mmCIF file of N, CA and C in Angstrom:
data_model
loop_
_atom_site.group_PDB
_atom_site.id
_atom_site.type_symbol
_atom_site.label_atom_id
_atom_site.label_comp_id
_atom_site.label_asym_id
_atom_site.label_seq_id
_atom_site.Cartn_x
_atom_site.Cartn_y
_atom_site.Cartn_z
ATOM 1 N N UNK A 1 -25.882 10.989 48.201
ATOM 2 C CA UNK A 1 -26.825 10.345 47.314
ATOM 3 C C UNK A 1 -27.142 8.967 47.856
ATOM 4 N N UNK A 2 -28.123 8.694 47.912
ATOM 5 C CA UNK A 2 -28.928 7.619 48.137
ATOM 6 C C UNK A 2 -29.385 6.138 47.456
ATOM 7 N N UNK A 3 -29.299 5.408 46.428
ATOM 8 C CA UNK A 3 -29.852 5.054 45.934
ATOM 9 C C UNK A 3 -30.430 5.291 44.418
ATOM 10 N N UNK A 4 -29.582 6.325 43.135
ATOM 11 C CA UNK A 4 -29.791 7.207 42.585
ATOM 12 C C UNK A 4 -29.635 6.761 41.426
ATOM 13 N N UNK A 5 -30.592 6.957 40.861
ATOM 14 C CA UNK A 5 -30.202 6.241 38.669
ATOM 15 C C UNK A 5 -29.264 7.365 38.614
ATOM 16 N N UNK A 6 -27.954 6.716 37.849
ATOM 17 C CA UNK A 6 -27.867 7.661 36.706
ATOM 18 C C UNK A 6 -26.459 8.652 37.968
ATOM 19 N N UNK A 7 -26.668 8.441 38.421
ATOM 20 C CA UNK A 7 -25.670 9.745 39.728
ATOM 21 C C UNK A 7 -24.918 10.612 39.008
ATOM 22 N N UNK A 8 -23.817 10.455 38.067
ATOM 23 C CA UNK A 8 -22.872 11.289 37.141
ATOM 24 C C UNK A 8 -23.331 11.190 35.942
ATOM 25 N N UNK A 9 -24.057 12.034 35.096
ATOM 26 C CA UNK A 9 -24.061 11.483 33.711
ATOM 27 C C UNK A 9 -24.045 12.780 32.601
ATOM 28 N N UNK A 10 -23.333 12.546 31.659
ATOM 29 C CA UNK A 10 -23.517 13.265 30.521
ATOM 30 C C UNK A 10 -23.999 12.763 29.496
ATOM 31 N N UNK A 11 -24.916 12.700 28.766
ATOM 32 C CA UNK A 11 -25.450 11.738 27.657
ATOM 33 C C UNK A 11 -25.767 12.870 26.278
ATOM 34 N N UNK A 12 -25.009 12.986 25.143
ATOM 35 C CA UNK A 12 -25.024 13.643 24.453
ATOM 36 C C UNK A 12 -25.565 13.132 22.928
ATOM 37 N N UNK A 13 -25.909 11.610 22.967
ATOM 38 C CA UNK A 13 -26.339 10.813 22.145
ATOM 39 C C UNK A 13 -27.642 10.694 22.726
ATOM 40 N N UNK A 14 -28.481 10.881 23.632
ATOM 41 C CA UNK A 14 -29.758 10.436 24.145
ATOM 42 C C UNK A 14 -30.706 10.715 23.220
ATOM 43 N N UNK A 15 -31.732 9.829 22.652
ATOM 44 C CA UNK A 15 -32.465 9.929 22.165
ATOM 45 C C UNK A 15 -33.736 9.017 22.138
ATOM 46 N N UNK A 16 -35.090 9.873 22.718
ATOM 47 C CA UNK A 16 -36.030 9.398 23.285
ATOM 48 C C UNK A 16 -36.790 8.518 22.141
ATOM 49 N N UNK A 17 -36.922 7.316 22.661
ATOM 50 C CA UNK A 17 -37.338 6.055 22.023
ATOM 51 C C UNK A 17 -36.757 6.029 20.119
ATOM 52 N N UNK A 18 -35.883 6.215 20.396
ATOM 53 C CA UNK A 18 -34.587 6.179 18.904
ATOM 54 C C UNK A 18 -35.273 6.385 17.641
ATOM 55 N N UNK A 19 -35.885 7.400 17.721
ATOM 56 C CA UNK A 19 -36.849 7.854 16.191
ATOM 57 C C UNK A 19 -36.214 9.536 16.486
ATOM 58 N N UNK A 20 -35.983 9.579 14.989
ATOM 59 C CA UNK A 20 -36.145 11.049 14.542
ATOM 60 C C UNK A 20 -34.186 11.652 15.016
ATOM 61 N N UNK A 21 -33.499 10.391 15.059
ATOM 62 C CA UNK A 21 -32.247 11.402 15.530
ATOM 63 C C UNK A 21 -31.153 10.180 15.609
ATOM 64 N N UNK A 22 -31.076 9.160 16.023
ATOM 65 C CA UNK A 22 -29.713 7.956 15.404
ATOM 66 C C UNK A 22 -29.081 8.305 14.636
ATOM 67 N N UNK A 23 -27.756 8.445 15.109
ATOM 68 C CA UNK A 23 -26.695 8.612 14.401
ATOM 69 C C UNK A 23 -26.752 10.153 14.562
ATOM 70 N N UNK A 24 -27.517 10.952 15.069
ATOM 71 C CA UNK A 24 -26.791 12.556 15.067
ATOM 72 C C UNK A 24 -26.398 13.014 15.294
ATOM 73 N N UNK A 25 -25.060 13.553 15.495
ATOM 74 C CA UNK A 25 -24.038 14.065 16.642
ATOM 75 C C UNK A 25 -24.781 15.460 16.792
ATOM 76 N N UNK A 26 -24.306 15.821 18.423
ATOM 77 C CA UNK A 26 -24.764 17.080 19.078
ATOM 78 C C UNK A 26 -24.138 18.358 18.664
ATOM 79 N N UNK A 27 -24.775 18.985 18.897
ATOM 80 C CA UNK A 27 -23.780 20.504 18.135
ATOM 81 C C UNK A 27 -23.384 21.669 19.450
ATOM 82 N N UNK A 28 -23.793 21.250 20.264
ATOM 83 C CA UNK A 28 -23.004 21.136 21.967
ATOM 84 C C UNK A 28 -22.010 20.859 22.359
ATOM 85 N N UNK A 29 -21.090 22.017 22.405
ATOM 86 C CA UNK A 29 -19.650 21.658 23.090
ATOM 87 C C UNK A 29 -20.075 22.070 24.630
ATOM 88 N N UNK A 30 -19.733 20.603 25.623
ATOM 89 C CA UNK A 30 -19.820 20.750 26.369
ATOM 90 C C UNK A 30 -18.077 20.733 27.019
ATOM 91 N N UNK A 31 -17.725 21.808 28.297
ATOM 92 C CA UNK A 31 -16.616 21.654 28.580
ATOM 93 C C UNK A 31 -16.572 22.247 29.647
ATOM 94 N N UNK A 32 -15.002 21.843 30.673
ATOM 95 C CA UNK A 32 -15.259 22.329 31.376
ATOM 96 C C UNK A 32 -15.945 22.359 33.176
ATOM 97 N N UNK A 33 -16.412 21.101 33.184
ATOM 98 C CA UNK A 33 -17.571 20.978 34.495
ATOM 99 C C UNK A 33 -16.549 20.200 35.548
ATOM 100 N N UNK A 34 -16.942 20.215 36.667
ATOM 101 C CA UNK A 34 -16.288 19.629 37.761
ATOM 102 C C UNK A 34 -17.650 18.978 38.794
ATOM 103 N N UNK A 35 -17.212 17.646 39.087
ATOM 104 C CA UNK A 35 -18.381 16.666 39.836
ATOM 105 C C UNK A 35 -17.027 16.629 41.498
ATOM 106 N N UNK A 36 -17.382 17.206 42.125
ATOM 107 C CA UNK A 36 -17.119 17.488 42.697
ATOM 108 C C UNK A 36 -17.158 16.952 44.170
ATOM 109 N N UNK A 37 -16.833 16.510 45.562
ATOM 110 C CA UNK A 37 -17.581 15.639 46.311
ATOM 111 C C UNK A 37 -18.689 14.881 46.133
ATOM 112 N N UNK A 38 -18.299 14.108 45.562
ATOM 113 C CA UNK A 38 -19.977 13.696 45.129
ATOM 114 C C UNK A 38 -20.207 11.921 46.069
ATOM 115 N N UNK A 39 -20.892 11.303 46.880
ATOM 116 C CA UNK A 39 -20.653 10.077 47.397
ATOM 117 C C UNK A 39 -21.680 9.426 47.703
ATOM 118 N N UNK A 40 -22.207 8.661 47.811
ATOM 119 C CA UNK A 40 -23.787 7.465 47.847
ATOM 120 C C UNK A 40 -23.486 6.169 46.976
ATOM 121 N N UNK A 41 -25.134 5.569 47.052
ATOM 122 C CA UNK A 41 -24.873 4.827 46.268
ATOM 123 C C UNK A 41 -25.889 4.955 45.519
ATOM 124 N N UNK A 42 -25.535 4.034 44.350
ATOM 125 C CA UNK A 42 -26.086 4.355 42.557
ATOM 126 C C UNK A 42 -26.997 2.925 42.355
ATOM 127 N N UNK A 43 -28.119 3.160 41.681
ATOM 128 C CA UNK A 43 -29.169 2.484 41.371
ATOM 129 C C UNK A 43 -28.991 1.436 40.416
ATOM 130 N N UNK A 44 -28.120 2.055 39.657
ATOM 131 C CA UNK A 44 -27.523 1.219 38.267
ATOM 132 C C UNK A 44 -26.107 1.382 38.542
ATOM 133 N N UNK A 45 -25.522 -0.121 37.802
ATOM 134 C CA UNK A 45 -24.334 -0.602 37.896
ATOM 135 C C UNK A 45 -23.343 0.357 37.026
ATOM 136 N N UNK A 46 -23.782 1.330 36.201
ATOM 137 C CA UNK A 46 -23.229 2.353 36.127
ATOM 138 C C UNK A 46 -23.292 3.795 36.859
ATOM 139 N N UNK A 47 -22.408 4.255 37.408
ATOM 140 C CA UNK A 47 -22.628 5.234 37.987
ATOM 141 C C UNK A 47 -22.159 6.735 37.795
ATOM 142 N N UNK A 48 -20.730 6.135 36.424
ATOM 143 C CA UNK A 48 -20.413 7.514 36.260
ATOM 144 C C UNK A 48 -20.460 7.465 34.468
ATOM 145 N N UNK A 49 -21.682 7.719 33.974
ATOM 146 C CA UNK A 49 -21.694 7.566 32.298
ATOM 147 C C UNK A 49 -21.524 9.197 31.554
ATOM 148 N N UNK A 50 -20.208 9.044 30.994
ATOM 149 C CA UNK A 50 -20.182 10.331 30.097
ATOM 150 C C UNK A 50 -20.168 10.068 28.947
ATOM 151 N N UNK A 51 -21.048 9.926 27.896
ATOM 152 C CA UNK A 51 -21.102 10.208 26.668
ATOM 153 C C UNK A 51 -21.720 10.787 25.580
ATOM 154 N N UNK A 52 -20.093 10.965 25.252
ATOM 155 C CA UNK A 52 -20.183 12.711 24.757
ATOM 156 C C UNK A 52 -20.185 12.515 22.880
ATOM 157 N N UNK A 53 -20.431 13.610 22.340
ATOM 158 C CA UNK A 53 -20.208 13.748 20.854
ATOM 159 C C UNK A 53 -19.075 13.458 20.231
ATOM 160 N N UNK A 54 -19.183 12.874 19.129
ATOM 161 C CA UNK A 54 -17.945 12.157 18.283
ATOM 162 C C UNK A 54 -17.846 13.487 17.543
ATOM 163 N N UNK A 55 -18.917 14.087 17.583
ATOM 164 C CA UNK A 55 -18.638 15.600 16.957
ATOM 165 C C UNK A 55 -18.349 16.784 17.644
ATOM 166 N N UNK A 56 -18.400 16.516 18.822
ATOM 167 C CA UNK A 56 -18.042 17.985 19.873
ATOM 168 C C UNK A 56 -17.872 17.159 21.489
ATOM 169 N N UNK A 57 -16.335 16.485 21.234
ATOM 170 C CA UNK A 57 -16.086 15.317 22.083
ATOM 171 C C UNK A 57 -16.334 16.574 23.584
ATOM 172 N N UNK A 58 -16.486 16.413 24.908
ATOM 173 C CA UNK A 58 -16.465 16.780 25.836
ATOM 174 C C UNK A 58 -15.050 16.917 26.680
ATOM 175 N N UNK A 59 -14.852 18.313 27.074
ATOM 176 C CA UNK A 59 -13.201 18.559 27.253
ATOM 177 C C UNK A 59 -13.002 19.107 28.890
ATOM 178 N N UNK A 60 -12.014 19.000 29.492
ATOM 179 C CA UNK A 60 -12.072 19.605 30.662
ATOM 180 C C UNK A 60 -13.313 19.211 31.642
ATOM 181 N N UNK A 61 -13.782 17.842 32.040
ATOM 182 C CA UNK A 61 -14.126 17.109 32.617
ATOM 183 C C UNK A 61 -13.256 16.677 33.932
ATOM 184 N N UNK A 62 -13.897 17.288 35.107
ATOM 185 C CA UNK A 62 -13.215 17.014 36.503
ATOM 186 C C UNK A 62 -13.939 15.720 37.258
ATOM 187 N N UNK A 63 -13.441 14.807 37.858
ATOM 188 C CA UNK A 63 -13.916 13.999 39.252
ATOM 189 C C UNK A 63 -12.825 14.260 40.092
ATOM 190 N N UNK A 64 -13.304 14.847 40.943
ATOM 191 C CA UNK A 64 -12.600 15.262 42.665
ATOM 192 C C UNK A 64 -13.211 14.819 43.522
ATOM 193 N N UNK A 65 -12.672 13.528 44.428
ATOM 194 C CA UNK A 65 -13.396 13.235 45.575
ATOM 195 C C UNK A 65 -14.738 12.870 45.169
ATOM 196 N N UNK A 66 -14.540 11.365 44.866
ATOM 197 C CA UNK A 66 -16.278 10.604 44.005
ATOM 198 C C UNK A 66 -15.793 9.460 44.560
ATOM 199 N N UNK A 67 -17.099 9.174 45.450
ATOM 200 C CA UNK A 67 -17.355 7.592 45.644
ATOM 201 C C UNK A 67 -18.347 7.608 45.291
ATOM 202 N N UNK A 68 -18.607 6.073 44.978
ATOM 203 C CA UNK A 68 -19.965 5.771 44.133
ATOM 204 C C UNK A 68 -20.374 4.145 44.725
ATOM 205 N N UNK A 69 -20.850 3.633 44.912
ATOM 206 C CA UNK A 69 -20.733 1.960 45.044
ATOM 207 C C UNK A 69 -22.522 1.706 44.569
ATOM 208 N N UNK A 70 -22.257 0.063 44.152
ATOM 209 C CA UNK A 70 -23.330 -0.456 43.531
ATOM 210 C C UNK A 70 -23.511 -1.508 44.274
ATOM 211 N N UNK A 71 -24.655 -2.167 45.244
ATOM 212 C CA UNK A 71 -24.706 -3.633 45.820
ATOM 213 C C UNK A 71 -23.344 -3.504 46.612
ATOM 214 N N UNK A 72 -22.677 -2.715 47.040
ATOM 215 C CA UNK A 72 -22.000 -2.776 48.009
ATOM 216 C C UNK A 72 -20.440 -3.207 47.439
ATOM 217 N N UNK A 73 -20.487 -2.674 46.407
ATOM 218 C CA UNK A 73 -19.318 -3.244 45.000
ATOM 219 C C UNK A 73 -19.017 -1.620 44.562
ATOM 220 N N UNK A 74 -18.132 -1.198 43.688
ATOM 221 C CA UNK A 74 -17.335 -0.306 43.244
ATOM 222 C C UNK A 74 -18.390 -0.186 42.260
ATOM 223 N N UNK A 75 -19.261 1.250 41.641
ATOM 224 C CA UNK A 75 -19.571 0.898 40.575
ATOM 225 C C UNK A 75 -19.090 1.090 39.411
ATOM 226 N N UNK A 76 -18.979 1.351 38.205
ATOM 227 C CA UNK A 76 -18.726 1.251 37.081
ATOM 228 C C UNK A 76 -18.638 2.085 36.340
ATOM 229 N N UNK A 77 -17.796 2.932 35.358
ATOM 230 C CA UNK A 77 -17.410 3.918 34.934
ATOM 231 C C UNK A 77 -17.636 3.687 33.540
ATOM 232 N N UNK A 78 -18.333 4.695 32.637
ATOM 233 C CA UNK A 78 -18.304 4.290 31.394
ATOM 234 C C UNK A 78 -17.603 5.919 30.327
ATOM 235 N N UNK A 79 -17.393 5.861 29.677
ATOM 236 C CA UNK A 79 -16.366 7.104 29.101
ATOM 237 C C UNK A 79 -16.394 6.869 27.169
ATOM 238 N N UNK A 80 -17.426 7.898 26.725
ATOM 239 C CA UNK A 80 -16.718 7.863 25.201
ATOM 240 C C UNK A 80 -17.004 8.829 25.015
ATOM 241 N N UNK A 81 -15.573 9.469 24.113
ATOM 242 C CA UNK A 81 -15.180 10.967 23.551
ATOM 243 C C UNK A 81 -15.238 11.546 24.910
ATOM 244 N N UNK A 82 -14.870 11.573 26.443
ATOM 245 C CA UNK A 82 -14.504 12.142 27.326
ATOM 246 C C UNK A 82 -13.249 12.447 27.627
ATOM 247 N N UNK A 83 -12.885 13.792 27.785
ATOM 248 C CA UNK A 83 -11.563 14.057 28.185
ATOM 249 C C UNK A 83 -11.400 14.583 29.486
ATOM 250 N N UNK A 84 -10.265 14.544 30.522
ATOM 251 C CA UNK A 84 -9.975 15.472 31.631
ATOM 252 C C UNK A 84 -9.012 14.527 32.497
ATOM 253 N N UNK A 85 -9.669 14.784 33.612
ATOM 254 C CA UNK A 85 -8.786 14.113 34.864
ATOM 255 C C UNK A 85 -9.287 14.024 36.220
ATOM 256 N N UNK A 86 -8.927 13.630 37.266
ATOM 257 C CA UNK A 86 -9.353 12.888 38.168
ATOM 258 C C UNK A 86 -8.527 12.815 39.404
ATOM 259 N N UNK A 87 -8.999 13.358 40.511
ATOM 260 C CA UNK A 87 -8.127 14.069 41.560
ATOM 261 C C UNK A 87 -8.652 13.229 43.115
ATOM 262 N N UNK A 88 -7.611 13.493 43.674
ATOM 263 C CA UNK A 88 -8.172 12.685 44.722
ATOM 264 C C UNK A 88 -8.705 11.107 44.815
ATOM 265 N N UNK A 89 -9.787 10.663 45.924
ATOM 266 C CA UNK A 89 -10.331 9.420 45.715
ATOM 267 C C UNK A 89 -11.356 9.762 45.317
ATOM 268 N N UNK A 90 -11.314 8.795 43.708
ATOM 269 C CA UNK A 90 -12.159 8.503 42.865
ATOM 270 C C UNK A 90 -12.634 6.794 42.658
ATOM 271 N N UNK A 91 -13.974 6.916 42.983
ATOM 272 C CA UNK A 91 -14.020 5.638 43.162
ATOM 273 C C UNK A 91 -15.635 5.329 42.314
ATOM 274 N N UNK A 92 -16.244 4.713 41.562
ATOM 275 C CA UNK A 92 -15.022 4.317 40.163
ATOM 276 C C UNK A 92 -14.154 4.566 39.780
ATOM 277 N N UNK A 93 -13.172 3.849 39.382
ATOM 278 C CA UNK A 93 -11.720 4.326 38.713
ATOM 279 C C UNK A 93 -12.062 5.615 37.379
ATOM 280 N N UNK A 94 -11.540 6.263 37.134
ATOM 281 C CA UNK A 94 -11.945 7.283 36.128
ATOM 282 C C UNK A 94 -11.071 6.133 34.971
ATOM 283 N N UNK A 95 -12.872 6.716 33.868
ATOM 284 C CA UNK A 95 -12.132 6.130 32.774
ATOM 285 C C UNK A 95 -11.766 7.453 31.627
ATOM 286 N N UNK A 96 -12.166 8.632 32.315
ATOM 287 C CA UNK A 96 -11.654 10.040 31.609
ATOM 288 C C UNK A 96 -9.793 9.755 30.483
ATOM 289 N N UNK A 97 -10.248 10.274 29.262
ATOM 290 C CA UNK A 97 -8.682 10.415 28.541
ATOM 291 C C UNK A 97 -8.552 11.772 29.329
ATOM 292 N N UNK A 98 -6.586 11.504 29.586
ATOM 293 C CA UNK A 98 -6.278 12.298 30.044
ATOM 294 C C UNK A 98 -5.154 13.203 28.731
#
């Protein structure tokens, strides 16, 4: 990856220009996925954003072998209602509950 908004993301709260849905939790259990070699660099100072439902938190979440860098800096990991674990070099630090 090159230069990339967004590089890892799960966004389960997204909601396009915040009408018609704030505050709604998803009815999407997401689980399960593995990011896998993944390495470049990221557009935004976040690079690995998972957030998931306070109502159908996200489970079994893999990073294996993830570099990421921002401006030539580590980038930034963001994590709510994410669960799993984190193997190898992971770079952002995983902020996954384990």
């Amino acid at each position: 990856m090159n230069n990339v908004d967004n590089p890892i993301i799960i966004d389960q709260n997204y909601c396009p220009d915040n009408e018609n849905c704030p505050g709604q939790a998803s009815g999407v259990k997401i689980s399960d996925v593995i990011y896998q070699d993944i390495h470049g660099t990221s557009a935004t100072e976040v690079g690995v954003k998972l957030d998931c439902s306070s109502k159908n938190p996200c489970t079994g979440i893999s990073l294996e072998d993830v570099k990421l860098v921002y401006k030539n800096q580590p980038a930034e990991a963001s994590c709510t209602n994410a669960d799993g674990s984190a193997s190898g070099f992971v770079l952002p630090n995983s902020c996954l509950k384990t």
